[in-house]
PDB file of C-alpha atoms in Angstrom:
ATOM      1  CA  UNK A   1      37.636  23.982 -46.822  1.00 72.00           C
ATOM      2  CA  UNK A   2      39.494  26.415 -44.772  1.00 80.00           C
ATOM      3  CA  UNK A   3      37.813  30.013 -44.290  1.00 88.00           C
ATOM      4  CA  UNK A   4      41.245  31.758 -45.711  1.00 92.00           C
ATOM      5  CA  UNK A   5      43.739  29.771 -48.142  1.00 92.00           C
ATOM      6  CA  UNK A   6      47.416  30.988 -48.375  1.00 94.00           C
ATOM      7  CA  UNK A   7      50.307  29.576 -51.056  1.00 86.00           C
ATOM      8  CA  UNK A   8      53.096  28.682 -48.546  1.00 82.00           C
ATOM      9  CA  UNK A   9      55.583  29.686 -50.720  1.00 84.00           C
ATOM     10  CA  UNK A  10      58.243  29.900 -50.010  1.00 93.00           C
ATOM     11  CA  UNK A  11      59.162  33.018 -52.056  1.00 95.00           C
ATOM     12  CA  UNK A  12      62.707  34.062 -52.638  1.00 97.00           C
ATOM     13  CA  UNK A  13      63.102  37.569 -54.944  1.00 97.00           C
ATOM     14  CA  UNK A  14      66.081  39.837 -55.627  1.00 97.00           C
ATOM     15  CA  UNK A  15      66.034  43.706 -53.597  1.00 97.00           C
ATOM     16  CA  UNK A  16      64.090  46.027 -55.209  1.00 97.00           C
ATOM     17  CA  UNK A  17      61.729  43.501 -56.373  1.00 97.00           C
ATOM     18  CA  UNK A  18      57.658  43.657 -56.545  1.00 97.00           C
ATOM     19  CA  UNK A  19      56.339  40.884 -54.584  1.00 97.00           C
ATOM     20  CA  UNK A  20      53.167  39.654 -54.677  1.00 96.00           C
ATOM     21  CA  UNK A  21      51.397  37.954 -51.920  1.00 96.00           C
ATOM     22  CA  UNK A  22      47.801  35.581 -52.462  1.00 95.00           C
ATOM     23  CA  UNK A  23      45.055  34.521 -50.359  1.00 95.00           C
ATOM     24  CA  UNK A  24      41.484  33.505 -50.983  1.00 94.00           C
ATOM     25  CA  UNK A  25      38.704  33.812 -48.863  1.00 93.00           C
ATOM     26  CA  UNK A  26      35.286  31.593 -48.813  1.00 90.00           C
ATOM     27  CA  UNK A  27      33.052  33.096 -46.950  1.00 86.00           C
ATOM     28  CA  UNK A  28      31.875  36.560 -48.107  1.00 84.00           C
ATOM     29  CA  UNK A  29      29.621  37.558 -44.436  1.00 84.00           C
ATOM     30  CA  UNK A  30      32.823  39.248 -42.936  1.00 81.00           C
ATOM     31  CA  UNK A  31      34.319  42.328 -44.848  1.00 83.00           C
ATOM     32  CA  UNK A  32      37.674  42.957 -42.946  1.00 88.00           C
ATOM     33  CA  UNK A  33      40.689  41.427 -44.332  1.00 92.00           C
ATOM     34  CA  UNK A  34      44.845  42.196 -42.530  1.00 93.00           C
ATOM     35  CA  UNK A  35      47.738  41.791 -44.051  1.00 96.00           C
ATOM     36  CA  UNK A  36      50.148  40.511 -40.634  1.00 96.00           C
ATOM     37  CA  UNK A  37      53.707  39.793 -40.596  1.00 97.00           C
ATOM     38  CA  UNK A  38      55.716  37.453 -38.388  1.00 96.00           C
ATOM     39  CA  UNK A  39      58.978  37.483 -37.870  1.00 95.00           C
ATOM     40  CA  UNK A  40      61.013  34.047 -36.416  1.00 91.00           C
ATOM     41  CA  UNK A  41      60.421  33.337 -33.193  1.00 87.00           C
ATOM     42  CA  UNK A  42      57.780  36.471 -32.565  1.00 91.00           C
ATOM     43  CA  UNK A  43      53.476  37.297 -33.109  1.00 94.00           C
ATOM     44  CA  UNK A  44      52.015  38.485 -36.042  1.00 95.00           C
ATOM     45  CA  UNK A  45      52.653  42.330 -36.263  1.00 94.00           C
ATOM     46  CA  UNK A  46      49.494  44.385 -38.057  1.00 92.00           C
ATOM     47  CA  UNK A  47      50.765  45.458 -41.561  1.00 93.00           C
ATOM     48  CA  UNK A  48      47.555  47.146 -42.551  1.00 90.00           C
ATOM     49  CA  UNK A  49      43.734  46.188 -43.220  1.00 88.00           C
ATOM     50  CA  UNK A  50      41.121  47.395 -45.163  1.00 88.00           C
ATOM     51  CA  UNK A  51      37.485  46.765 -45.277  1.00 84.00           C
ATOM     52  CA  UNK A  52      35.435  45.372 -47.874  1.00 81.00           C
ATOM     53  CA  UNK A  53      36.771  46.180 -51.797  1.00 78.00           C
ATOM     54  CA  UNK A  54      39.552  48.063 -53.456  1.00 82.00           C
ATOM     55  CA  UNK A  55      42.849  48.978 -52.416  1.00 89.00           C
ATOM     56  CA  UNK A  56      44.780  50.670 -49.518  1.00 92.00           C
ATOM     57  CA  UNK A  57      47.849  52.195 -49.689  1.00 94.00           C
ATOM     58  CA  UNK A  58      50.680  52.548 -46.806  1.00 93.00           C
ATOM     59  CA  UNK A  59      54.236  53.328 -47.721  1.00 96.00           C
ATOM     60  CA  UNK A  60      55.812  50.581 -50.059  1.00 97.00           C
ATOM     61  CA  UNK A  61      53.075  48.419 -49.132  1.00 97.00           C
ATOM     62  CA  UNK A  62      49.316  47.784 -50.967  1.00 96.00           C
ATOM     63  CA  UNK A  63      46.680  46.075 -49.954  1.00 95.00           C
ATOM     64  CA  UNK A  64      44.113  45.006 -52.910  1.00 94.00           C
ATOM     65  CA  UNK A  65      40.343  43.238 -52.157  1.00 93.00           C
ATOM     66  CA  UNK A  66      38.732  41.667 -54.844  1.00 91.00           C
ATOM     67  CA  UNK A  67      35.339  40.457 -53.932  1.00 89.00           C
ATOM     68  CA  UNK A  68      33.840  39.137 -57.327  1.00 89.00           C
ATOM     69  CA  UNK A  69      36.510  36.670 -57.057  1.00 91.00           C
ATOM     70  CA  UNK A  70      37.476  36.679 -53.085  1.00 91.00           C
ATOM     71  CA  UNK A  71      40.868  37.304 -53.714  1.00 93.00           C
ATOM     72  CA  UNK A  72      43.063  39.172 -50.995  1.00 93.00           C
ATOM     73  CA  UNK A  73      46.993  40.775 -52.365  1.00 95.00           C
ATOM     74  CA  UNK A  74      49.403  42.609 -50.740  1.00 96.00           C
ATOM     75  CA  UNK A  75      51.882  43.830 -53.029  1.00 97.00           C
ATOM     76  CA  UNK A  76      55.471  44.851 -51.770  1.00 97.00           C
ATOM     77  CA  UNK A  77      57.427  47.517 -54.187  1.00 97.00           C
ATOM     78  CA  UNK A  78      61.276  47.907 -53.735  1.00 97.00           C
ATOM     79  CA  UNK A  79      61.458  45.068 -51.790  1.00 97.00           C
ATOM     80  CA  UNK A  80      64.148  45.150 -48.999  1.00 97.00           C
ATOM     81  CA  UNK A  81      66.399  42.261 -47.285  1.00 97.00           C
ATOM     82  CA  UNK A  82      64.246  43.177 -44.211  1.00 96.00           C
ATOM     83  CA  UNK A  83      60.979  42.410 -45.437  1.00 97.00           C
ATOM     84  CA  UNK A  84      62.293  38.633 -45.333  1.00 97.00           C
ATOM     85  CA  UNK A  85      59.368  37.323 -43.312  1.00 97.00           C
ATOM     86  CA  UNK A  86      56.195  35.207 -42.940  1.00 96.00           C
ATOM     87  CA  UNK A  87      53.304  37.217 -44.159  1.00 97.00           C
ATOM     88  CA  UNK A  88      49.933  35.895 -43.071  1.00 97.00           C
ATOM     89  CA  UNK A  89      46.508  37.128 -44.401  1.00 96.00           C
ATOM     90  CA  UNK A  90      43.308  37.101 -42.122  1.00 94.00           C
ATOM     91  CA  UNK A  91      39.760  37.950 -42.470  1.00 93.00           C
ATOM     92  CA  UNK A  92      37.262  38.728 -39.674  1.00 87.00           C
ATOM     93  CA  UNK A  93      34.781  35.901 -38.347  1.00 82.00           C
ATOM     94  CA  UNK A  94      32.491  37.243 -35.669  1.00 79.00           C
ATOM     95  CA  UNK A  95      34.951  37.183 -32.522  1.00 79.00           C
ATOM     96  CA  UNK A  96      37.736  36.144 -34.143  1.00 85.00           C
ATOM     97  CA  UNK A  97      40.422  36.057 -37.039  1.00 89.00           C
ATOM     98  CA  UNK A  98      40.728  33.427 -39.472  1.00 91.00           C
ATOM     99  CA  UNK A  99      44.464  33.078 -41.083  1.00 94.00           C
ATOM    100  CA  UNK A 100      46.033  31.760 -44.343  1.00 95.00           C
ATOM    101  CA  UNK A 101      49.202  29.296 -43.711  1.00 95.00           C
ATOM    102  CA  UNK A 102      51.425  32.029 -44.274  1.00 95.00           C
ATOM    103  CA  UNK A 103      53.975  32.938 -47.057  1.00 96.00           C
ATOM    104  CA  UNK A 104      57.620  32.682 -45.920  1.00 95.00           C
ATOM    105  CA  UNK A 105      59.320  35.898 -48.021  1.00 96.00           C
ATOM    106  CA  UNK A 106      63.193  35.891 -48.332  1.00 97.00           C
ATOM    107  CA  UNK A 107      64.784  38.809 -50.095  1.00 97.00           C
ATOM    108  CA  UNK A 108      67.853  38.482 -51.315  1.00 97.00           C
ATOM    109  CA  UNK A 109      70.471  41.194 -51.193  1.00 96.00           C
TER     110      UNK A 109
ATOM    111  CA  UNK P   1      53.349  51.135 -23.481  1.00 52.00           C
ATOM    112  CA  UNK P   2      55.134  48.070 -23.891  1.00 76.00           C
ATOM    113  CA  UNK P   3      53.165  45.784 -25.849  1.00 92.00           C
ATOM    114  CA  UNK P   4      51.695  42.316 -24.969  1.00 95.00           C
ATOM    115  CA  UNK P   5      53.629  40.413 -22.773  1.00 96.00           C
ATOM    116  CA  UNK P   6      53.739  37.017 -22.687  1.00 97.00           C
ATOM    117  CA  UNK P   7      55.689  34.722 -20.009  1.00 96.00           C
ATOM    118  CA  UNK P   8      57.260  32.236 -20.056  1.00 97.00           C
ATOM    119  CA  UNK P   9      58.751  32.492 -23.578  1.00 96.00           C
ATOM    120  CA  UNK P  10      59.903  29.080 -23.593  1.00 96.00           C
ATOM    121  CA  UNK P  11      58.323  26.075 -21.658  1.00 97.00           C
ATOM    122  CA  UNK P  12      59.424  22.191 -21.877  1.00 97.00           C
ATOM    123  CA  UNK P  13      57.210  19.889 -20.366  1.00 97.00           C
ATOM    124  CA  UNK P  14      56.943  16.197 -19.830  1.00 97.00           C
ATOM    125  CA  UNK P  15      53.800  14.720 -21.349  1.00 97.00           C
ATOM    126  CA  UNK P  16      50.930  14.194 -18.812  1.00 97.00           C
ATOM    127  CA  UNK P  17      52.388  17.461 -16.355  1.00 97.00           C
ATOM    128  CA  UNK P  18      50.177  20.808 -16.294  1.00 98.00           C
ATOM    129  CA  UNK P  19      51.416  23.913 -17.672  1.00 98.00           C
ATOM    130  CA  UNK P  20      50.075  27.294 -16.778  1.00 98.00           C
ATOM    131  CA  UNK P  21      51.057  30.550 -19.066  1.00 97.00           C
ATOM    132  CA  UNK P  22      50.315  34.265 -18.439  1.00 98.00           C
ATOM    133  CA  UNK P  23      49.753  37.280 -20.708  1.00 97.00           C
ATOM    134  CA  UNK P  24      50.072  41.019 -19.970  1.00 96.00           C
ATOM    135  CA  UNK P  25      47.745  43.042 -22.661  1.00 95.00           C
ATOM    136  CA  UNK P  26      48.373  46.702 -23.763  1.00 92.00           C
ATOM    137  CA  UNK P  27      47.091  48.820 -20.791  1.00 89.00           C
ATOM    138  CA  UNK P  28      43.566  49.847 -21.486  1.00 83.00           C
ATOM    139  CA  UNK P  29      42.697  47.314 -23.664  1.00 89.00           C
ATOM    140  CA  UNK P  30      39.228  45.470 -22.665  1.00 89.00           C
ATOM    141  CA  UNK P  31      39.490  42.552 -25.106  1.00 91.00           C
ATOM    142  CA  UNK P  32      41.875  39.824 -24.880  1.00 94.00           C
ATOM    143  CA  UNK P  33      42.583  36.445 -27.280  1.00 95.00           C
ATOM    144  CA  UNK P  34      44.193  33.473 -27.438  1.00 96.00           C
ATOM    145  CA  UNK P  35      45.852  31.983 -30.547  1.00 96.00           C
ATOM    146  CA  UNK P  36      47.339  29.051 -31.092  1.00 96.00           C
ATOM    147  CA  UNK P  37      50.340  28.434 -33.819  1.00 96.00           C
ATOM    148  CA  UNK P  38      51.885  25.228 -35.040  1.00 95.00           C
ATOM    149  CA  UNK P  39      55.052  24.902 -37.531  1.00 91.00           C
ATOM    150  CA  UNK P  40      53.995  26.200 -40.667  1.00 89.00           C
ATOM    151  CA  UNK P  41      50.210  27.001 -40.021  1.00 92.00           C
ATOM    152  CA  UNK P  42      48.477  30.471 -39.311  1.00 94.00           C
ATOM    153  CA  UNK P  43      47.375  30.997 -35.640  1.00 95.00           C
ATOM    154  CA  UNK P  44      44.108  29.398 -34.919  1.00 94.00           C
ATOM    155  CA  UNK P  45      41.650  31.123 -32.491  1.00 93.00           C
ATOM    156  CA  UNK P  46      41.065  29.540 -28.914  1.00 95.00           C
ATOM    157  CA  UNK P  47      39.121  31.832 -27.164  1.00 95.00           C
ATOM    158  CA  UNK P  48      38.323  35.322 -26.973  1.00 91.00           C
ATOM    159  CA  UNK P  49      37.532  37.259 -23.333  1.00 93.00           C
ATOM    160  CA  UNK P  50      36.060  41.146 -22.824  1.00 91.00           C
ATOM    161  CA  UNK P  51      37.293  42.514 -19.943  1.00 90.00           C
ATOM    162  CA  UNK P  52      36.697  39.355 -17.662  1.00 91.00           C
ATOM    163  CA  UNK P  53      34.083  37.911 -19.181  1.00 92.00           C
ATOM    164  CA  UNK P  54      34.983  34.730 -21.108  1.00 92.00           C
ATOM    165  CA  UNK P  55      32.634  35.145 -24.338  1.00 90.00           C
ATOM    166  CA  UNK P  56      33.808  32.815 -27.321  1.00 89.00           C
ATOM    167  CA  UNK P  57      35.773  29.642 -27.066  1.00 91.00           C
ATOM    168  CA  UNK P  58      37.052  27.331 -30.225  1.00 90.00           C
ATOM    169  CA  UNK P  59      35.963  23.709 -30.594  1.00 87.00           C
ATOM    170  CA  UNK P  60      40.011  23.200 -29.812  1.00 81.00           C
ATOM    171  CA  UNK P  61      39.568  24.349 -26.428  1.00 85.00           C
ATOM    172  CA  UNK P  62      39.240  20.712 -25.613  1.00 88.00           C
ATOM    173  CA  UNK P  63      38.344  20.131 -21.732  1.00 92.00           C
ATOM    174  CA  UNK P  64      41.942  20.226 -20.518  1.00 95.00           C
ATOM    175  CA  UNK P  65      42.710  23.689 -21.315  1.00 96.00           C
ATOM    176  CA  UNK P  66      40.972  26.665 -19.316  1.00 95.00           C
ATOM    177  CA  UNK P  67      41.642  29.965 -19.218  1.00 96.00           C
ATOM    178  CA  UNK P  68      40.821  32.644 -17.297  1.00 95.00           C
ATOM    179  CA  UNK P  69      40.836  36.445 -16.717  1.00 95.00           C
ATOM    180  CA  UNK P  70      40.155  37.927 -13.559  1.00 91.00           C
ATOM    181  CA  UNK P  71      39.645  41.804 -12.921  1.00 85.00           C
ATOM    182  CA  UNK P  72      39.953  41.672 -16.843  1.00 84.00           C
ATOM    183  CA  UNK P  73      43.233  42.599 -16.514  1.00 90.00           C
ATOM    184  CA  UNK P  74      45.975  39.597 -17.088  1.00 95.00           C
ATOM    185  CA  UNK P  75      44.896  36.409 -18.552  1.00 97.00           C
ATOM    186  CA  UNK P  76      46.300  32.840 -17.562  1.00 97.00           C
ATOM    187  CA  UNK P  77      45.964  29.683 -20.135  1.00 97.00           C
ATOM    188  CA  UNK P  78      46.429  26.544 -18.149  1.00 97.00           C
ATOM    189  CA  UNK P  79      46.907  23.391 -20.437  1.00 97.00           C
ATOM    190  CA  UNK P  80      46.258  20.047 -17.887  1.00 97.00           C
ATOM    191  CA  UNK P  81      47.682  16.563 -18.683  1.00 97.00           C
ATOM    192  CA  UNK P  82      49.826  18.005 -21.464  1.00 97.00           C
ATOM    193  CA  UNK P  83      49.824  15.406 -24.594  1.00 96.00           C
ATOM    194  CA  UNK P  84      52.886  16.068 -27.501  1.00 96.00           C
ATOM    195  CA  UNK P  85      50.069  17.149 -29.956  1.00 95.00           C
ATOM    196  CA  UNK P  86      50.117  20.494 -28.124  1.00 96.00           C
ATOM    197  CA  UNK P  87      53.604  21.362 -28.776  1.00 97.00           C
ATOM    198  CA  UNK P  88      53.081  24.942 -30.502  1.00 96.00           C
ATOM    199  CA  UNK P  89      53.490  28.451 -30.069  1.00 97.00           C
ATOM    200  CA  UNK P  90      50.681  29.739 -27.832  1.00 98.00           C
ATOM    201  CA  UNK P  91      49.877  33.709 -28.655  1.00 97.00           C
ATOM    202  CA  UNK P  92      48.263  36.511 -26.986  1.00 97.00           C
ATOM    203  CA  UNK P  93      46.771  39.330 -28.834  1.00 95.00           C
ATOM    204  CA  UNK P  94      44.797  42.097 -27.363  1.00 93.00           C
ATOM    205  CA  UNK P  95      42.799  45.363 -29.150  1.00 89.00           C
ATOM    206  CA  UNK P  96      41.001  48.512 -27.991  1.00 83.00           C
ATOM    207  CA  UNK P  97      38.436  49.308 -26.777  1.00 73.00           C
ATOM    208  CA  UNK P  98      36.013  50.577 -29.158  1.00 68.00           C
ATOM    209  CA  UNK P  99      38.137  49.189 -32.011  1.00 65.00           C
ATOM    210  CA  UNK P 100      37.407  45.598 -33.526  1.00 68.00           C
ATOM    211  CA  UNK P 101      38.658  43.026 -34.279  1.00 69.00           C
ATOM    212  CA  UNK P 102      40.838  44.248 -37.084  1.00 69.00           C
ATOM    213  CA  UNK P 103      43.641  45.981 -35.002  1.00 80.00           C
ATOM    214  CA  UNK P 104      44.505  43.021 -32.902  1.00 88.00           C
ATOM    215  CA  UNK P 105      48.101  42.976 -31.222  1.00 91.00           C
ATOM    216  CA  UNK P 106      49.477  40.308 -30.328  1.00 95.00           C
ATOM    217  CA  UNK P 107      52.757  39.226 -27.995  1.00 96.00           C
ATOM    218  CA  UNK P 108      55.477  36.956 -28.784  1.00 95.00           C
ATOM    219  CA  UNK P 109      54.384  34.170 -27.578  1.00 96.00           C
ATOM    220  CA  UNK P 110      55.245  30.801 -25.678  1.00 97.00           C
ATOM    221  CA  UNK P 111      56.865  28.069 -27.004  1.00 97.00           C
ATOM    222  CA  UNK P 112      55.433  25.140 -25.339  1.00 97.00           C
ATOM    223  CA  UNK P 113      57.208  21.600 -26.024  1.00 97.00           C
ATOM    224  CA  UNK P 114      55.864  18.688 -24.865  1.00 97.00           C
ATOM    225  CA  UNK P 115      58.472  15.441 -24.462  1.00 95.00           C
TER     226      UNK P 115
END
């Protein structure tokens, strides 16, 4: 089992959508969790993080912790055409970061 | 301040020839990783250095790839006897000191295809 799974997607939504982004997490020790996303053909740029439980709030963009059930979210409001992107989720191991597969957004206009 | 720089941003190789890639962190920062990235996966840790002390390195560091950081400043990732099954995007990310792991940056990486 991976440390941090990730639906693929791919996710297609109209502008000015909510979107809703998933990961899971199995191993509870490490209690920071980032929200990256990736452009085509660049790295993973920080979104935000937050540590252990609850939300975080930055702009249009949420991040939500729920450790009873080790869920991660990022929620997206008014979605915009250039928020088309992969979003990754990661959680902390002891040196390094462990990351979902990714969720490849498209918004359409 | 111009980010992590990564170079070359393309490489093609033929299988079996060694490869070498470089990465400029942020100025100031004393920690320094390497990620790799295949089609459709997340970026997978190889190996993690503070200032120039190598201090963590994955199980898919396998004995062919070394990489090193001298003066703690740039890092080099040398890949020998390339095979195709390394063909990926090979990233950088560096964070600050006194800051964890959580606010890594990371560069654009390099493309490395293997033929």
């Amino acid at each position: 089992q991976k440390e941090v799974e990730q639906d693929p997607g791919p996710l297609s939504v109209p502008e000015g959508a909510i979107v809703s982004l998933n990961c899971t997490y199995s191993n509870s020790a490490f209690q920071y969790f980032m929200w990256y996303r990736q452009y085509s053909r660049k790295g993973p740029e920080l979104l935000m993080y937050t540590y252990s439980s609850g939300n975080k709030e930055d702009g249009r963009f949420t991040a939500q912790v729920d450790k009873s059930s080790k869920y991660i979210s990022l929620f997206i409001r008014d979605s915009q055409p250039s928020d088309s992107a992969t979003y990754l989720c990661a959680q902390t191991g002891a040196n390094n970061l462990f990351f979902g597969t990714g969720t490849r957004l498209t918004v359409i206009p | 301040d111009t980010g992590v720089s990564q170079n070359p941003r393309h490489k093609i190789t033929k299988r079996g020839q060694n490869v070498t890639f470089r990465c400029d962190p942020i100025s100031e920062h004393n920690r320094l990783y390497w990620y790799r990235q295949t089609l459709g996966q997340g970026p997978e840790f190889l190996t993690y250095f503070q200032n120039e002390a190598q201090l963590e390195k994955s199980r898919l560091l396998s004995d062919r790839f070394s990489a090193e950081r001298p003066k703690g400043s740039f890092s080099t990732l040398e890949i020998q006897r390339t095979e195709q099954g390394d063909s990926a995007m090979y990233l950088c990310a560096s964070s600050p000191r006194g800051d964890g792991i959580e606010k890594l940056f990371f560069g654009s990486g390099t493309q490395l295809s293997v033929l």
